[in-house]
């Protein structure tokens, strides 16, 4: 049987991304009472999806900003280009996690 957790059945079927999962883990560890409140209100999945969406959007904006300040190296070396992009992406992810994911809602 399909269980309905939130007020909107479509919300229950939406997949949860990386940042939503991290937020839920953070809430389970640091703020279990608030997480229980959200579950009881039928809003936990909505908040998880909102966190995930906000975090993904913020990460993409940060990556674009970093690429403007630190453009891709003008080289044919794909390893160097991949390393540069990896550094920018990991920096953006760290910022997103600290600003949006590890936060009480």
Short mmCIF file of C-alpha atoms in Angstrom, two decimals:
data_model
loop_
_atom_site.label_atom_id
_atom_site.label_comp_id
_atom_site.label_asym_id
_atom_site.label_seq_id
_atom_site.Cartn_x
_atom_site.Cartn_y
_atom_site.Cartn_z
CA UNK A 1 0.00 0.00 0.00
CA UNK A 2 1.04 3.58 -0.62
CA UNK A 3 1.34 5.57 2.58
CA UNK A 4 0.57 9.25 2.51
CA UNK A 5 2.96 11.19 4.71
CA UNK A 6 2.26 14.76 3.65
CA UNK A 7 -0.86 16.67 2.76
CA UNK A 8 0.00 16.41 -0.94
CA UNK A 9 0.28 12.82 -2.26
CA UNK A 10 2.51 13.98 -5.15
CA UNK A 11 5.04 15.31 -2.66
CA UNK A 12 5.37 11.85 -1.12
CA UNK A 13 6.38 10.36 -4.49
CA UNK A 14 9.09 12.91 -5.27
CA UNK A 15 12.67 11.65 -4.88
CA UNK A 16 14.83 13.18 -2.18
CA UNK A 17 18.25 14.45 -3.22
CA UNK A 18 21.59 14.53 -1.47
CA UNK A 19 21.05 17.77 0.42
CA UNK A 20 17.59 16.78 1.61
CA UNK A 21 19.02 13.54 2.98
CA UNK A 22 21.84 15.41 4.71
CA UNK A 23 19.36 17.84 6.26
CA UNK A 24 17.19 14.99 7.55
CA UNK A 25 20.24 13.29 9.09
CA UNK A 26 21.28 16.57 10.69
CA UNK A 27 17.78 17.07 12.11
CA UNK A 28 17.62 13.49 13.42
CA UNK A 29 20.90 13.98 15.23
CA UNK A 30 20.68 17.58 16.45
CA UNK A 31 16.95 18.47 16.53
CA UNK A 32 14.89 15.26 16.77
CA UNK A 33 11.96 17.02 18.48
CA UNK A 34 11.58 19.52 15.64
CA UNK A 35 11.79 16.72 13.10
CA UNK A 36 9.06 14.85 14.97
CA UNK A 37 6.90 17.98 14.88
CA UNK A 38 7.31 18.23 11.11
CA UNK A 39 6.43 14.55 10.71
CA UNK A 40 3.34 14.95 12.88
CA UNK A 41 2.26 18.01 10.86
CA UNK A 42 2.76 16.14 7.59
CA UNK A 43 5.33 18.69 6.41
CA UNK A 44 8.63 16.88 6.71
CA UNK A 45 8.82 15.78 3.06
CA UNK A 46 7.93 19.29 1.88
CA UNK A 47 10.72 20.79 3.98
CA UNK A 48 13.20 18.13 2.82
CA UNK A 49 12.38 18.86 -0.82
CA UNK A 50 12.60 22.61 -0.23
CA UNK A 51 16.04 22.27 1.39
CA UNK A 52 17.19 20.12 -1.51
CA UNK A 53 15.93 22.56 -4.14
CA UNK A 54 17.37 25.64 -2.41
CA UNK A 55 20.73 23.94 -1.93
CA UNK A 56 20.99 22.81 -5.56
CA UNK A 57 20.11 26.29 -6.83
CA UNK A 58 22.58 27.96 -4.48
CA UNK A 59 25.32 25.50 -5.48
CA UNK A 60 24.81 26.24 -9.18
CA UNK A 61 24.90 30.02 -8.57
CA UNK A 62 28.08 29.68 -6.53
CA UNK A 63 29.76 27.57 -9.21
CA UNK A 64 28.95 30.21 -11.82
CA UNK A 65 30.27 32.98 -9.56
CA UNK A 66 33.49 31.05 -8.87
CA UNK A 67 33.98 30.36 -12.59
CA UNK A 68 33.75 34.10 -13.28
CA UNK A 69 36.47 34.77 -10.69
CA UNK A 70 38.55 31.70 -11.50
CA UNK A 71 37.89 30.72 -15.14
CA UNK A 72 38.68 27.28 -16.44
CA UNK A 73 42.37 26.92 -17.35
CA UNK A 74 43.08 27.54 -21.01
CA UNK A 75 44.59 24.14 -21.63
CA UNK A 76 43.79 20.92 -23.46
CA UNK A 77 44.72 18.93 -20.35
CA UNK A 78 41.38 17.43 -19.32
CA UNK A 79 42.80 16.30 -15.99
CA UNK A 80 43.72 19.86 -15.06
CA UNK A 81 40.32 21.15 -16.19
CA UNK A 82 38.51 18.41 -14.24
CA UNK A 83 40.57 19.15 -11.13
CA UNK A 84 39.74 22.85 -11.39
CA UNK A 85 36.03 22.14 -11.76
CA UNK A 86 36.18 19.62 -8.90
CA UNK A 87 37.79 22.21 -6.62
CA UNK A 88 35.13 24.79 -7.48
CA UNK A 89 32.30 22.30 -7.04
CA UNK A 90 33.55 21.02 -3.68
CA UNK A 91 33.98 24.59 -2.40
CA UNK A 92 30.43 25.44 -3.47
CA UNK A 93 29.10 22.27 -1.81
CA UNK A 94 30.84 23.10 1.48
CA UNK A 95 29.27 26.56 1.49
CA UNK A 96 25.82 25.20 0.66
CA UNK A 97 26.01 22.60 3.40
CA UNK A 98 27.04 25.14 6.03
CA UNK A 99 24.59 27.85 4.91
CA UNK A 100 21.47 25.87 4.02
CA UNK A 101 21.68 22.23 5.03
CA UNK A 102 22.99 22.37 8.59
CA UNK A 103 20.27 24.74 9.71
CA UNK A 104 17.18 24.35 11.86
CA UNK A 105 13.93 24.91 10.00
#
